[in-house]
Amino acid sequence: MLLSAALTVLIVIVLLRLHQQNDVAQARSRVEAELALLRLKLEATAQATFSPTQSLEAMIQLDGDLSAQRFADLIARAIKHLPHIRSVSAAPDDVVRHVFPLQGNEQVLNLDYRRLPEQWQQVREARRLGRPVIAAPLKLIQGGQGIIQRTPVFLRDATLPEGRRYWGVVSVVADLQQFVASSGLSDRGPLELALFEADTPGRPGKHLWGPVAMRDGAPVIQMAQLPGANWALLAVPQGGWQTASNWLAPDVLAALLGGALVSALLALLMRQQLALRQRNAALFDEIEQGRVAREQLEESQARFRSMAALASDWVWEQDADLRFTFVSRAAEESTEVPSQNVLGHLRWDSPNLMPGTDWEEHRALLLRRQPFRDFEYAQHTGNGELRYVSVSGAPVFDAQGRFQGYRGTGRNITAAKRAEAALRESQTALLQARDRLQAVLDAAVEVAIIATDMEGRMILFNRGAERMLGYAEHEMLGRNPALLHLQHEVTARAAELSIEVGRKVEDFETFVLRATEQGSETREWTYRHKDGHPLAVSLSVSHVRAPDGSPLGFLGVARDISAQRQAEQQLRQLNAELESRVQARTAELSEALAHLRQAQDELLRSEKMAALGSLVAGVAHELNTPLGNCLTTASTMDERTREVRRHFADNSLRRSVLEAYLEDAGTAAKIMLHGLGTANELVAHFKQLSVDQTSVQRRRFTLQSVVDDVLSLMRARWKSTPYRIETAIELEDPLDGFPGPLGQVLSNLMLNALLHGFEGREQGLLRISARALSEQDYELVVEDDGVGMSEEVRRRAFDPFFTTKMGRGGTGLGLNIVYNIVTGVLGGQVELHSAPGQGCRFVFRMPRVAPELTN
């Protein structure tokens, strides 16, 4: 009994310990990620804070000394946006001769570092190392604590063995609290932070800022590289490493309540340990990925620091005409533009400048002889790369106040701009990845996600799987997923795979064989719910591998497709019903179409007969005039002949009467010959046109002849109207085709203009024109200045049975016949242009040789 109780207590302790380890590991991973961002910002702030020493060092090395004015101008620009800097000083021969700002720092001026042991030790250390040295924390005279960087300055001296001579030291003093605030460490959020100097083994050393006791509380530590020192940045969560109470965890309660079932609890413990190990392995992978990402970020930051260390400001001078007279060598190294290409030129003369810089405003400032700071522009190097440059300058006057030019400094800010862009992109990518992961986790309840180890034991059963299958996670962990499937489906799939691979496939391999070979497999299965009802799913199985390629297990994602299958069945039924309806409707439409075609043929015949009747009426009207003239002339001559015959019988015929009779007879003969000739010509035209329109005969003809025939027969219809007809046929070559259908097209269009185009108009003009388009094609245009058509009428003008005169004698087939003749018999194309009040314009493009007719 005691042994059972002791074993139960031991199991509970082990489970609690595992939960605590898991909680702490996750918390440290989060702190690591947040601390990495703070460390990068700390390094960037330090780089910006102590950058003035680099500019001073370069200026001193270039000029060999430093004037008070140039020192003040340079430092004022450099610390303009760095409020945490208290002062910058330059000490040639280790005696402070220059300090900025002077107000509040008067007692520092002419300070000899050799008389202050602590500061003298720092200066000697920087001189010995030959590089900047940072010391902190220091008690500031103005109050508070500070941080100071001392940079030794050496001048070239070939007479000395080491090739250089010690000039002095440049110091930058910053307020420690404000420096920390600018680095973003004061706004700690959920973290408690502290700064220490880094010992040689990389452990915290001297305390700088924050709680000093933090290094004894198992903090997360990251090393920050500053220009002159290495600091250790420590972080722990607010309130320390806390773990949630796990006494109410299912496994702990099971251990407390199941003391009597020791053997069963041991089995459960083994499964839980395995699951926790696998979760810890996944967590380790996540931490490892974070570490790799952090190393890559550190490598990128190291490259940035190397570039920043190599870069330095350069010095330039211009004469009174603003042309360069001097440019230091550092400018060539930074901009890759040789000095000979710059000297003697204006700054804005370079052909490689990028647009976007307000040079007009800059030139206006120079003409006012005003100083300028941080004027930025961009230019291309010789190899096409883009360089960003920031320059500052001040006017130079001689003793008499005459303007001598400008003098200033410049620096290459390309690396800083690129680093800022890369950091922004990295932060954006990190936030996007976090958002995507959170979205996936939030949406996971809609699908069942089940993970197994290589032996087929379930190690993950998410909430979506619980909702879909009715089982709780603790019921399924450690069990084989085969219990979720229908046995006959598993057996059939195993037999199918056995035939495909040529060996026996069974058990868990049935589900993962293809995923093992191909990486993943998607297949439809039938799951069995806890209550027994079947559930159709689409299951995607993926083979999970470690970064080194070793297999870890399998991941299955199941989607419920029961509703999809039901919808597919309903769709199949609907398609069958729809197909039946379509067949019935098709039969009805076919019958209706046959009746419609029959009616259309009857109307077409009627339309042709009506057109022919119109032609007959026109011919009759035209024949009436010449024949009437002939009849009148003949009756007059008959009366004159009887009168002459009477005079002849009475022997009273005089010569003058006979001569008058003969003169009248000649005139009458001319009148009768002209009238009969006109009638004969009309009859010939009618015969030809009636033959052409009642039969489709192919022959060679001229377009002018067809137009003349149609006009002669339509003249009677148009003569009684106030409307005019003009023709402009510029096509003389003969055509090979069907003049009858072409004449019917013209007749229908002329009748359409009379009935519709000129309705209600007191005057109107119909114009028929033609011209050659090429050796093969010609264009025929029939246009009027009538009432025109609306857009809706224009779109339907060629539709059969469409008419605006419905119920007033219109059949709606006139323009449809025109369209069918032109596009069918004549092999051409039709365009209709019209608008209300702007008339109608029919454009026909047809071949000179009409296509052969087919039955």
Coordinates of C-alpha atoms in Angstrom, one line a residue, residues 46-397:
A46 CA 25.0 53.1 -30.1
Q47 CA 26.3 53.3 -33.7
A48 CA 24.3 56.5 -34.3
T49 CA 25.3 58.0 -30.9
F50 CA 29.0 57.6 -31.3
S51 CA 29.2 58.3 -35.1
P52 CA 30.4 62.0 -34.5
T53 CA 33.8 60.6 -33.3
Q54 CA 34.3 59.0 -36.7
S55 CA 33.7 62.3 -38.5
L56 CA 36.0 64.2 -36.1
E57 CA 38.7 61.6 -36.5
A58 CA 38.5 61.8 -40.3
M59 CA 38.6 65.6 -40.2
I60 CA 41.6 65.8 -37.9
Q61 CA 43.5 63.2 -39.9
L62 CA 42.8 65.1 -43.0
D63 CA 43.6 68.6 -41.7
G64 CA 46.2 67.7 -39.1
D65 CA 44.4 69.8 -36.6
L66 CA 40.9 71.1 -35.6
S67 CA 39.5 74.6 -35.5
A68 CA 36.9 75.6 -33.0
Q69 CA 34.5 76.7 -35.7
R70 CA 34.7 73.6 -37.8
F71 CA 34.4 71.5 -34.6
A72 CA 31.3 73.3 -33.5
D73 CA 29.7 73.2 -37.0
L74 CA 30.3 69.5 -37.4
I75 CA 29.2 68.4 -34.0
A76 CA 26.0 70.6 -34.1
R77 CA 24.9 68.9 -37.2
A78 CA 25.9 65.4 -36.0
I79 CA 24.0 65.6 -32.7
K80 CA 21.0 67.5 -34.0
H81 CA 18.8 64.4 -33.7
L82 CA 20.6 62.8 -30.7
P83 CA 19.2 64.5 -27.6
H84 CA 20.7 62.0 -25.2
I85 CA 24.3 63.2 -26.1
R86 CA 25.5 65.6 -23.3
S87 CA 28.7 66.7 -24.8
V88 CA 31.4 66.0 -27.4
S89 CA 35.0 67.1 -26.7
A90 CA 38.3 67.0 -28.5
A91 CA 41.6 66.8 -26.5
P92 CA 44.8 67.2 -28.5
D93 CA 47.7 66.0 -26.4
D94 CA 45.1 64.8 -23.8
V95 CA 44.0 68.3 -22.9
V96 CA 40.5 69.3 -23.7
R97 CA 40.6 72.3 -26.2
H98 CA 37.2 71.9 -27.8
V99 CA 33.8 71.1 -26.2
F100 CA 30.3 71.3 -27.6
P101 CA 27.9 72.5 -26.3
L102 CA 30.1 74.9 -24.3
Q103 CA 27.2 76.1 -22.1
G104 CA 27.1 74.0 -19.0
N105 CA 30.5 72.4 -19.8
E106 CA 32.8 75.4 -19.2
Q107 CA 34.7 73.6 -16.5
V108 CA 35.6 70.8 -18.9
L109 CA 37.5 73.2 -21.2
N110 CA 41.3 73.0 -20.8
L111 CA 40.9 69.9 -18.6
D112 CA 44.1 67.8 -18.5
Y113 CA 43.2 64.1 -18.4
R114 CA 46.6 63.2 -16.8
R115 CA 45.4 64.9 -13.6
L116 CA 42.3 62.7 -13.3
P117 CA 43.5 59.1 -12.6
E118 CA 40.2 57.4 -13.5
Q119 CA 39.8 59.2 -16.8
W120 CA 43.5 59.1 -17.6
Q121 CA 43.4 55.3 -17.3
Q122 CA 40.5 55.2 -19.9
V123 CA 42.5 57.5 -22.3
R124 CA 45.6 55.3 -21.9
E125 CA 43.6 52.2 -22.5
A126 CA 42.1 53.6 -25.8
R127 CA 45.5 54.8 -26.9
R128 CA 47.0 51.4 -26.2
L129 CA 44.3 49.5 -28.0
G130 CA 44.2 52.0 -30.9
R131 CA 40.4 51.8 -31.1
P132 CA 37.4 53.4 -29.3
V133 CA 36.7 52.4 -25.6
I134 CA 33.4 52.8 -23.8
A135 CA 33.1 53.3 -20.1
A136 CA 30.0 53.3 -18.0
P137 CA 28.3 54.1 -15.7
L138 CA 29.8 57.5 -14.9
K139 CA 28.5 60.1 -12.6
L140 CA 27.8 63.3 -14.6
I141 CA 28.6 66.8 -13.3
Q142 CA 25.1 67.9 -14.5
G143 CA 23.5 65.1 -12.6
G144 CA 22.6 61.5 -13.4
Q145 CA 24.7 58.7 -14.8
G146 CA 26.4 58.8 -18.2
I147 CA 28.2 56.7 -20.7
I148 CA 31.4 57.9 -22.4
Q149 CA 33.2 56.8 -25.5
R150 CA 36.9 57.7 -26.0
T151 CA 38.4 57.4 -29.5
P152 CA 42.1 57.9 -30.0
V153 CA 43.2 59.9 -33.0
F154 CA 46.5 59.1 -34.8
L155 CA 48.1 61.1 -37.6
R156 CA 50.4 59.7 -40.3
D157 CA 54.1 60.3 -39.6
A158 CA 56.6 58.4 -41.7
T159 CA 59.4 59.4 -39.5
L160 CA 58.2 57.2 -36.6
P161 CA 58.7 53.4 -36.6
E162 CA 55.0 52.7 -36.3
G163 CA 54.2 55.2 -39.2
R164 CA 51.8 57.3 -37.1
R165 CA 51.8 59.9 -34.3
Y166 CA 49.3 60.2 -31.5
W167 CA 47.3 63.4 -31.7
G168 CA 44.9 63.1 -28.8
V169 CA 41.5 61.8 -27.9
V170 CA 37.9 62.5 -28.9
S171 CA 35.2 61.9 -26.3
V172 CA 31.4 61.6 -26.5
V173 CA 29.4 61.8 -23.3
A174 CA 25.7 60.6 -23.3
D175 CA 23.1 60.4 -20.6
L176 CA 22.8 56.7 -19.7
Q177 CA 19.0 56.8 -18.9
Q178 CA 18.2 58.7 -22.1
F179 CA 20.5 56.4 -24.1
V180 CA 18.6 53.4 -22.7
A181 CA 15.3 55.1 -23.5
S182 CA 16.4 55.9 -27.1
S183 CA 17.3 52.2 -27.5
G184 CA 13.7 51.2 -26.5
L185 CA 14.8 49.4 -23.3
S186 CA 12.8 51.6 -21.0
D187 CA 9.5 50.6 -22.6
R188 CA 10.1 47.0 -21.6
G189 CA 6.5 45.8 -21.8
P190 CA 6.3 42.2 -20.3
L191 CA 10.1 42.0 -19.8
E192 CA 12.4 43.1 -17.0
L193 CA 15.8 44.1 -18.5
A194 CA 19.3 44.9 -17.3
L195 CA 22.7 45.8 -18.8
F196 CA 26.1 44.5 -17.8
E197 CA 29.6 44.6 -19.2
A198 CA 30.5 41.3 -20.9
D199 CA 33.2 39.2 -19.2
T200 CA 35.7 37.3 -21.3
P201 CA 33.7 34.0 -21.3
G202 CA 30.6 36.0 -22.5
R203 CA 29.0 36.2 -19.0
P204 CA 27.6 39.3 -17.3
G205 CA 30.3 41.3 -15.5
K206 CA 30.1 44.9 -14.2
H207 CA 26.6 46.1 -13.7
L208 CA 25.5 49.1 -15.9
W209 CA 21.8 49.5 -15.7
G210 CA 18.7 47.7 -14.4
P211 CA 18.2 45.3 -11.5
V212 CA 21.6 44.0 -10.4
A213 CA 20.1 40.8 -9.0
M214 CA 18.8 39.7 -12.4
R215 CA 22.0 37.8 -13.3
D216 CA 21.2 35.3 -10.5
G217 CA 17.7 34.7 -11.8
A218 CA 18.4 32.4 -14.8
P219 CA 18.0 35.3 -17.3
V220 CA 18.1 35.1 -21.1
I221 CA 21.4 36.7 -22.2
Q222 CA 22.4 38.2 -25.6
M223 CA 25.7 40.0 -26.3
A224 CA 25.5 43.4 -27.9
Q225 CA 28.5 44.7 -29.8
L226 CA 29.0 48.4 -29.4
P227 CA 31.7 50.6 -30.9
G228 CA 34.1 50.3 -28.0
A229 CA 32.6 47.7 -25.7
N230 CA 30.7 44.4 -25.5
W231 CA 27.6 44.5 -23.3
A232 CA 25.4 41.7 -22.0
L233 CA 21.6 42.3 -22.3
L234 CA 19.7 40.3 -19.7
A235 CA 15.9 39.7 -19.7
V236 CA 13.4 37.8 -17.6
P237 CA 9.6 38.1 -17.6
Q238 CA 8.0 40.6 -15.2
G239 CA 7.6 38.7 -12.0
G240 CA 10.2 36.1 -12.9
W241 CA 9.9 32.7 -14.5
Q242 CA 6.4 31.6 -13.5
T243 CA 4.6 28.5 -14.5
A244 CA 0.9 27.8 -14.4
S245 CA -0.5 25.5 -11.7
N246 CA -0.8 22.1 -13.3
W247 CA -2.6 20.3 -10.4
L248 CA -5.8 20.3 -12.4
A249 CA -4.2 18.8 -15.5
P250 CA -5.9 15.6 -16.6
D251 CA -2.9 13.4 -16.2
V252 CA -2.1 14.7 -12.7
L253 CA -5.7 14.2 -11.5
A254 CA -5.6 10.8 -13.1
A255 CA -2.4 10.0 -11.1
L256 CA -3.9 11.2 -7.8
L257 CA -7.1 9.3 -8.2
G258 CA -5.7 6.2 -9.7
G259 CA -3.3 5.0 -7.0
A260 CA -5.0 1.6 -7.1
L261 CA -4.3 1.1 -10.8
V262 CA -0.5 1.5 -10.7
S263 CA 0.1 -0.7 -13.7
A264 CA -2.4 1.2 -15.9
L265 CA -1.0 4.5 -14.7
L266 CA 2.5 3.4 -15.7
A267 CA 1.4 2.7 -19.2
L268 CA -0.4 6.1 -19.3
L269 CA 2.8 7.8 -18.0
M270 CA 4.9 6.2 -20.8
R271 CA 2.5 7.4 -23.4
Q272 CA 2.3 10.9 -21.9
Q273 CA 6.1 11.0 -21.7
L274 CA 6.4 10.0 -25.3
A275 CA 3.8 12.7 -26.3
L276 CA 5.6 15.3 -24.3
R277 CA 9.0 14.3 -25.7
Q278 CA 7.6 14.7 -29.2
R279 CA 6.0 18.0 -28.3
N280 CA 9.4 19.1 -26.8
A281 CA 11.1 17.9 -30.0
A282 CA 8.7 20.1 -32.0
L283 CA 9.3 23.0 -29.6
F284 CA 13.1 22.4 -29.9
D285 CA 12.7 22.5 -33.7
E286 CA 10.8 25.8 -33.3
I287 CA 13.6 27.1 -31.1
E288 CA 16.2 25.9 -33.5
Q289 CA 14.5 27.6 -36.3
G290 CA 14.4 30.8 -34.2
R291 CA 18.1 30.4 -33.4
V292 CA 19.0 30.0 -37.1
A293 CA 16.9 33.0 -38.0
R294 CA 18.6 35.0 -35.2
E295 CA 22.0 33.9 -36.5
Q296 CA 21.1 35.0 -40.0
L297 CA 19.9 38.3 -38.6
E298 CA 23.1 38.7 -36.6
E299 CA 25.2 37.9 -39.7
S300 CA 23.3 40.6 -41.6
Q301 CA 23.8 43.0 -38.7
A302 CA 27.6 42.1 -38.7
R303 CA 27.8 42.9 -42.4
F304 CA 26.1 46.2 -41.6
R305 CA 28.5 47.0 -38.8
S306 CA 31.5 46.1 -41.0
M307 CA 30.3 48.5 -43.7
A308 CA 29.6 51.2 -41.1
A309 CA 33.1 50.8 -39.6
L310 CA 34.8 51.1 -43.0
A311 CA 32.7 54.1 -44.0
S312 CA 33.7 57.6 -43.0
D313 CA 32.7 61.2 -43.8
W314 CA 34.7 63.1 -46.4
V315 CA 35.6 66.8 -46.7
W316 CA 35.0 69.0 -49.7
E317 CA 35.6 72.6 -50.7
Q318 CA 34.2 74.9 -53.4
D319 CA 35.3 78.2 -54.8
A320 CA 33.2 81.4 -55.2
D321 CA 31.7 79.9 -58.4
L322 CA 30.6 76.8 -56.4
R323 CA 33.0 74.6 -58.3
F324 CA 34.8 71.9 -56.4
T325 CA 38.4 72.7 -55.6
F326 CA 39.1 69.9 -53.1
V327 CA 37.5 66.5 -52.4
S328 CA 39.1 64.1 -49.9
R329 CA 40.0 60.5 -50.9
A330 CA 37.2 59.1 -48.8
A331 CA 34.7 60.5 -51.2
E332 CA 36.2 58.4 -54.1
E333 CA 35.9 55.3 -51.9
S334 CA 32.4 56.0 -50.8
T335 CA 30.9 57.2 -54.1
E336 CA 33.2 55.4 -56.6
V337 CA 33.5 58.6 -58.6
P338 CA 37.1 59.7 -59.4
S339 CA 38.2 63.1 -58.1
Q340 CA 39.1 64.3 -61.6
N341 CA 35.5 63.9 -62.6
V342 CA 34.4 66.2 -59.7
L343 CA 37.1 68.9 -59.4
G344 CA 36.2 72.0 -61.4
H345 CA 32.5 71.0 -61.7
L346 CA 29.4 72.1 -60.0
R347 CA 27.7 69.6 -57.7
W348 CA 24.6 69.3 -60.0
D349 CA 26.6 68.9 -63.2
S350 CA 26.9 65.2 -62.8
P351 CA 24.9 63.3 -65.5
N352 CA 24.4 60.4 -63.1
L353 CA 22.2 62.3 -60.7
M354 CA 18.8 60.7 -59.9
P355 CA 15.7 62.8 -60.3
G356 CA 13.7 63.8 -57.3
T357 CA 16.1 66.3 -55.7
D358 CA 15.0 70.0 -55.4
W359 CA 18.2 71.5 -56.9
E360 CA 16.5 74.8 -57.5
E361 CA 15.9 75.4 -53.8
H362 CA 19.4 74.2 -53.0
R363 CA 20.9 76.7 -55.5
A364 CA 18.8 79.5 -54.2
L365 CA 20.1 78.7 -50.7
L366 CA 23.7 78.8 -52.0
L367 CA 23.1 82.2 -53.7
R368 CA 21.9 83.5 -50.3
R369 CA 25.2 82.3 -48.8
Q370 CA 23.5 80.3 -46.1
P371 CA 24.8 77.1 -44.5
F372 CA 23.0 73.9 -45.1
R373 CA 22.8 70.6 -43.3
D374 CA 22.1 67.0 -44.3
F375 CA 21.2 67.8 -47.9
E376 CA 20.6 64.4 -49.5
Y377 CA 20.7 63.3 -53.1
A378 CA 21.3 60.1 -55.1
Q379 CA 23.5 59.3 -58.0
H380 CA 24.6 56.2 -60.1
T381 CA 28.2 55.0 -59.9
G382 CA 30.1 53.9 -63.0
N383 CA 28.8 50.3 -62.8
G384 CA 25.2 51.5 -62.4
E385 CA 24.8 51.1 -58.7
L386 CA 22.8 53.7 -56.8
R387 CA 24.5 55.7 -54.0
Y388 CA 22.8 57.9 -51.5
V389 CA 24.8 60.9 -50.3
S390 CA 24.3 63.4 -47.5
V391 CA 26.3 66.6 -47.5
S392 CA 26.5 69.6 -45.1
G393 CA 28.3 72.8 -45.7
A394 CA 28.9 76.4 -44.7
P395 CA 29.9 79.5 -46.6
V396 CA 33.5 80.8 -46.3
F397 CA 34.4 84.5 -46.2

